[in-house]
Tab-separated table of C-alpha atoms and ligand atoms in Angstrom:
chain	number	residue	atom	x	y	z
U	1	MET	CA	36.169	-37.861	-84.453
U	2	ARG	CA	32.482	-36.933	-84.277
U	3	VAL	CA	30.709	-37.909	-81.056
U	4	LYS	CA	26.922	-38.018	-81.185
U	5	ILE	CA	24.866	-38.447	-78.045
U	6	CYS	CA	21.417	-39.575	-79.055
U	7	GLY	CA	18.018	-39.620	-77.395
U	8	ILE	CA	18.158	-36.269	-75.616
U	9	THR	CA	14.782	-35.354	-74.127
U	10	GLN	CA	15.626	-32.799	-71.449
U	11	PRO	CA	16.560	-29.306	-72.676
U	12	GLN	CA	18.890	-28.639	-69.744
U	13	GLN	CA	20.909	-31.767	-70.594
U	14	SER	CA	21.635	-30.710	-74.181
U	15	LEU	CA	23.929	-27.808	-73.278
U	16	ALA	CA	25.633	-29.846	-70.548
U	17	ILE	CA	26.358	-32.703	-72.973
U	18	ALA	CA	27.601	-30.338	-75.677
U	19	SER	CA	29.860	-28.640	-73.110
U	20	LEU	CA	31.362	-32.018	-72.191
U	21	GLY	CA	32.475	-32.489	-75.821
U	22	ALA	CA	29.645	-33.901	-77.952
U	23	THR	CA	29.817	-32.681	-81.552
U	24	ALA	CA	26.266	-33.827	-82.350
U	25	LEU	CA	23.063	-34.368	-80.409
U	26	GLY	CA	20.272	-36.673	-81.546
U	27	PHE	CA	16.553	-36.171	-81.011
U	28	ILE	CA	14.185	-39.092	-81.493
U	29	CYS	CA	11.221	-38.140	-83.692
U	30	VAL	CA	9.763	-41.675	-83.664
U	31	PRO	CA	6.489	-41.536	-81.676
U	32	SER	CA	6.719	-45.144	-80.408
U	33	SER	CA	10.094	-44.524	-78.732
U	34	PRO	CA	10.370	-43.814	-74.997
U	35	ARG	CA	12.824	-41.089	-76.073
U	36	TYR	CA	10.355	-39.361	-78.392
U	37	VAL	CA	10.424	-35.559	-78.351
U	38	THR	CA	8.043	-32.991	-79.810
U	39	ILE	CA	9.008	-30.039	-82.003
U	40	ALA	CA	8.669	-27.741	-78.952
U	41	GLN	CA	11.041	-29.942	-76.918
U	42	ILE	CA	13.588	-29.969	-79.750
U	43	GLN	CA	13.367	-26.182	-80.104
U	44	ALA	CA	13.988	-25.766	-76.361
U	45	ALA	CA	16.934	-28.184	-76.405
U	46	ILE	CA	18.532	-26.605	-79.462
U	47	ALA	CA	18.107	-22.948	-78.406
U	48	PRO	CA	21.187	-22.726	-76.114
U	49	LEU	CA	23.498	-24.667	-78.453
U	50	SER	CA	26.214	-23.092	-80.573
U	51	GLN	CA	26.038	-23.360	-84.358
U	52	ASN	CA	28.887	-25.842	-84.584
U	53	ILE	CA	26.919	-28.575	-82.775
U	54	ASP	CA	25.056	-30.841	-85.202
U	55	LYS	CA	21.397	-31.269	-84.292
U	56	ILE	CA	20.144	-34.536	-85.734
U	57	GLY	CA	16.525	-35.679	-85.868
U	58	VAL	CA	16.057	-39.457	-85.881
U	59	PHE	CA	13.155	-40.713	-88.009
U	60	ALA	CA	11.902	-44.152	-89.018
U	61	ASN	CA	9.545	-45.184	-91.805
U	62	THR	CA	7.765	-41.863	-92.095
U	63	THR	CA	7.021	-39.479	-94.974
U	64	ILE	CA	9.147	-36.769	-96.551
U	65	ALA	CA	6.386	-34.252	-95.744
U	66	GLU	CA	6.510	-35.164	-92.036
U	67	ILE	CA	10.313	-35.007	-91.901
U	68	SER	CA	10.413	-31.678	-93.753
U	69	GLN	CA	7.845	-30.123	-91.440
U	70	ILE	CA	9.680	-31.193	-88.269
U	71	VAL	CA	13.136	-30.221	-89.575
U	72	THR	CA	11.980	-26.799	-90.748
U	73	LYS	CA	10.030	-25.952	-87.586
U	74	SER	CA	12.550	-27.260	-85.060
U	75	GLY	CA	15.863	-26.074	-86.555
U	76	LEU	CA	17.450	-29.503	-86.956
U	77	THR	CA	20.608	-29.563	-89.118
U	78	GLY	CA	20.588	-33.271	-89.930
U	79	ILE	CA	18.297	-36.251	-90.429
U	80	GLN	CA	19.010	-39.817	-89.382
U	81	LEU	CA	16.866	-42.420	-91.127
U	82	HIS	CA	16.611	-45.425	-88.823
U	83	GLY	CA	13.930	-47.519	-90.548
U	84	GLU	CA	13.579	-49.342	-93.862
U	85	GLU	CA	14.028	-46.247	-96.047
U	86	THR	CA	15.125	-47.092	-99.590
U	87	PRO	CA	17.890	-45.371	-101.593
U	88	GLU	CA	15.111	-43.801	-103.738
U	89	PHE	CA	13.524	-42.324	-100.602
U	90	CYS	CA	16.902	-40.857	-99.586
U	91	GLN	CA	17.328	-39.360	-103.052
U	92	GLN	CA	13.900	-37.680	-102.873
U	93	LEU	CA	14.581	-36.450	-99.338
U	94	ARG	CA	17.848	-34.902	-100.482
U	95	GLN	CA	15.999	-33.072	-103.254
U	96	SER	CA	13.486	-31.729	-100.713
U	97	LEU	CA	16.077	-30.709	-98.106
U	98	PRO	CA	19.392	-30.163	-99.942
U	99	GLN	CA	21.084	-28.240	-97.091
U	100	VAL	CA	20.487	-30.904	-94.442
U	101	GLU	CA	22.893	-33.753	-93.644
U	102	ILE	CA	21.324	-37.154	-94.316
U	103	ILE	CA	22.567	-40.072	-92.235
U	104	LYS	CA	21.300	-43.545	-93.185
U	105	ALA	CA	21.330	-46.003	-90.314
U	106	ILE	CA	21.727	-49.666	-91.170
U	107	ARG	CA	20.728	-52.142	-88.479
U	108	VAL	CA	23.185	-54.921	-89.220
U	109	ARG	CA	21.498	-58.359	-89.231
U	110	SER	CA	24.488	-60.158	-90.718
U	111	LEU	CA	27.799	-59.285	-92.278
U	112	GLU	CA	26.309	-60.017	-95.739
U	113	HIS	CA	23.691	-57.379	-94.981
U	114	LEU	CA	26.481	-54.761	-94.884
U	115	GLN	CA	26.538	-54.897	-98.692
U	116	THR	CA	23.299	-52.884	-98.757
U	117	THR	CA	25.217	-49.800	-97.591
U	118	THR	CA	26.708	-49.411	-101.082
U	119	ASN	CA	23.215	-48.734	-102.492
U	120	TYR	CA	23.025	-45.504	-100.478
U	121	THR	CA	26.414	-44.022	-101.370
U	122	ASP	CA	25.118	-41.543	-103.943
U	123	TYR	CA	22.150	-40.329	-101.921
U	124	VAL	CA	23.283	-39.774	-98.324
U	125	ASP	CA	26.148	-37.934	-96.630
U	126	THR	CA	26.914	-40.338	-93.842
U	127	LEU	CA	26.214	-43.931	-92.780
U	128	LEU	CA	25.541	-45.240	-89.279
U	129	LEU	CA	25.865	-48.886	-88.298
U	130	ASP	CA	23.682	-50.048	-85.423
U	131	ALA	CA	22.957	-53.467	-83.958
U	132	TYR	CA	19.825	-55.288	-85.120
U	133	HIS	CA	17.077	-56.080	-82.629
U	134	PRO	CA	13.864	-57.814	-83.772
U	135	GLN	CA	11.535	-55.699	-81.608
U	136	GLN	CA	13.305	-52.363	-81.187
U	137	LEU	CA	14.450	-49.931	-83.855
U	138	GLY	CA	17.197	-48.308	-81.807
U	139	GLY	CA	18.600	-47.481	-78.405
U	140	THR	CA	18.857	-51.214	-77.716
U	141	GLY	CA	22.234	-51.419	-75.976
U	142	GLN	CA	23.241	-54.342	-78.218
U	143	THR	CA	26.760	-54.289	-79.638
U	144	LEU	CA	28.119	-55.203	-83.051
U	145	ASN	CA	31.058	-57.530	-83.592
U	146	TRP	CA	33.684	-54.784	-84.006
U	147	HIS	CA	36.488	-57.129	-85.021
U	148	LYS	CA	34.493	-58.771	-87.835
U	149	LEU	CA	33.103	-55.409	-88.884
U	150	ASN	CA	36.617	-54.089	-89.322
U	151	GLN	CA	37.388	-57.010	-91.641
U	152	GLU	CA	34.222	-56.651	-93.724
U	153	PHE	CA	33.341	-52.959	-93.860
U	154	SER	CA	35.241	-50.277	-95.771
U	155	PRO	CA	32.710	-47.691	-96.919
U	156	SER	CA	33.397	-44.769	-99.227
U	157	LEU	CA	31.361	-42.463	-96.982
U	158	PRO	CA	32.031	-41.207	-93.456
U	159	TRP	CA	30.250	-43.364	-90.904
U	160	PHE	CA	29.183	-43.586	-87.256
U	161	LEU	CA	29.600	-46.684	-85.135
U	162	ALA	CA	26.584	-47.203	-82.838
U	163	GLY	CA	25.133	-50.019	-80.763
U	164	GLY	CA	25.743	-50.599	-77.086
U	165	LEU	CA	28.714	-48.264	-76.735
U	166	THR	CA	29.601	-47.153	-73.206
U	167	ALA	CA	32.451	-45.447	-71.359
U	168	ASP	CA	33.564	-48.959	-70.359
U	169	ASN	CA	33.776	-50.489	-73.831
U	170	ILE	CA	34.540	-47.526	-76.097
U	171	LEU	CA	38.320	-47.926	-76.054
U	172	THR	CA	38.026	-51.640	-76.839
U	173	ALA	CA	35.672	-50.855	-79.720
U	174	LEU	CA	38.032	-48.223	-81.108
U	175	SER	CA	40.998	-50.558	-80.789
U	176	HIS	CA	39.245	-52.828	-83.321
U	177	ILE	CA	37.754	-50.297	-85.700
U	178	LYS	CA	38.205	-46.665	-86.746
U	179	PRO	CA	34.851	-45.049	-87.571
U	180	SER	CA	34.510	-41.351	-88.468
U	181	GLY	CA	32.203	-40.954	-85.485
U	182	ILE	CA	30.550	-42.748	-82.598
U	183	ASP	CA	26.924	-42.646	-81.473
U	184	LEU	CA	25.740	-43.492	-77.960
U	185	SER	CA	22.374	-43.565	-76.260
U	186	SER	CA	21.406	-46.156	-73.628
U	187	GLY	CA	25.022	-46.593	-72.511
U	188	VAL	CA	25.074	-43.041	-71.156
U	189	GLU	CA	21.676	-42.799	-69.500
U	190	HIS	CA	19.913	-43.466	-66.187
U	191	SER	CA	16.702	-44.462	-67.967
U	192	PRO	CA	15.396	-43.957	-71.532
U	193	GLY	CA	15.777	-40.266	-72.375
U	194	ASN	CA	17.343	-39.270	-69.047
U	195	LYS	CA	21.062	-38.990	-69.734
U	196	ASP	CA	23.595	-39.697	-67.011
U	197	LEU	CA	25.996	-36.747	-67.172
U	198	HIS	CA	28.539	-38.630	-65.076
U	199	LYS	CA	28.661	-41.428	-67.676
U	200	VAL	CA	28.903	-38.861	-70.481
U	201	ALA	CA	31.816	-37.135	-68.701
U	202	LEU	CA	33.510	-40.503	-68.196
U	203	LEU	CA	33.137	-41.240	-71.903
U	204	PHE	CA	34.977	-38.042	-72.855
U	205	GLN	CA	37.682	-38.713	-70.244
U	206	LYS	CA	38.270	-42.107	-71.864
U	207	LEU	CA	38.346	-40.615	-75.352
U	208	ASP	CA	40.911	-38.031	-74.178
U	209	THR	CA	43.293	-40.777	-73.058
U	210	ARG	CA	43.642	-42.213	-76.609
D	301	LIG	O1	16.741	-44.542	-79.229
D	301	LIG	C1	15.589	-44.819	-79.601
D	301	LIG	O2	14.662	-44.956	-78.791
D	301	LIG	C2	15.313	-45.000	-81.062
D	301	LIG	C3	14.029	-45.303	-81.457
D	301	LIG	C4	13.724	-45.470	-82.784
D	301	LIG	C5	14.714	-45.342	-83.736
D	301	LIG	C6	16.012	-45.031	-83.352
D	301	LIG	C7	16.333	-44.853	-82.029
D	301	LIG	N1	17.646	-44.597	-81.622
D	301	LIG	C8	18.685	-44.443	-82.578
D	301	LIG	C9	20.040	-44.080	-82.143
D	301	LIG	O3	20.680	-43.277	-82.816
D	301	LIG	C10	20.745	-44.745	-81.008
D	301	LIG	O4	21.708	-43.847	-80.581
D	301	LIG	C11	21.402	-46.024	-81.508
D	301	LIG	O5	20.367	-46.936	-81.783
D	301	LIG	C12	22.343	-46.612	-80.463
D	301	LIG	O6	21.658	-46.919	-79.281
D	301	LIG	P1	22.408	-47.649	-78.064
D	301	LIG	O7	22.659	-49.060	-78.456
D	301	LIG	O8	21.449	-47.529	-76.932
D	301	LIG	O9	23.657	-46.876	-77.805
């Protein structure tokens, strides 16, 4: 199972988190976020990582030109779209950056809203389900209803479960639902952008006991 730790801001924490077992690290490229990082910060965080770690830039409601510039300059291997990007936008992005993994995040307002994921199937590689919050785009710490999700969601693409996951609740979440990957941010940090390596280690200990 893929494990993505998102919202890394400190270069020295990226290698430590990868060494603990993360398969992907996420870097927030949304300027309004307290976890926002510049191209130079991403370059510094990525430099010590091995090639097999996925380096995902998180974007929201920006342009293809902006995404392309940041991805190319920083060395990111994947893009997570966390805003209101349409399937047509994803299709154009794929044409611009064909070698880069595209992950479309859906902030789930209601179970009916899950239907929209089918519109993206032909244009993205991976889906990510996150909890909806009216004021915040991501990193909210809010959880989804895993039991109901399991009953309603059976996508044809690989997908990440996100939203309020922690070392304390991860085994409960995975007892209800079997995503291809999990994505954590605020549940493994001291404060926005400052990851708590103890909580990250605890997460991997829990995952090892499955
Ligand atoms: O984390 C942010 O600050 C953020 C800002 C704007 C768009 C997306 C953002 N985060 C996206 C993520 O991938 C988080 O990992 C995801 O929302 C889960 O967060 P959490 O509930 O804190 O685990």
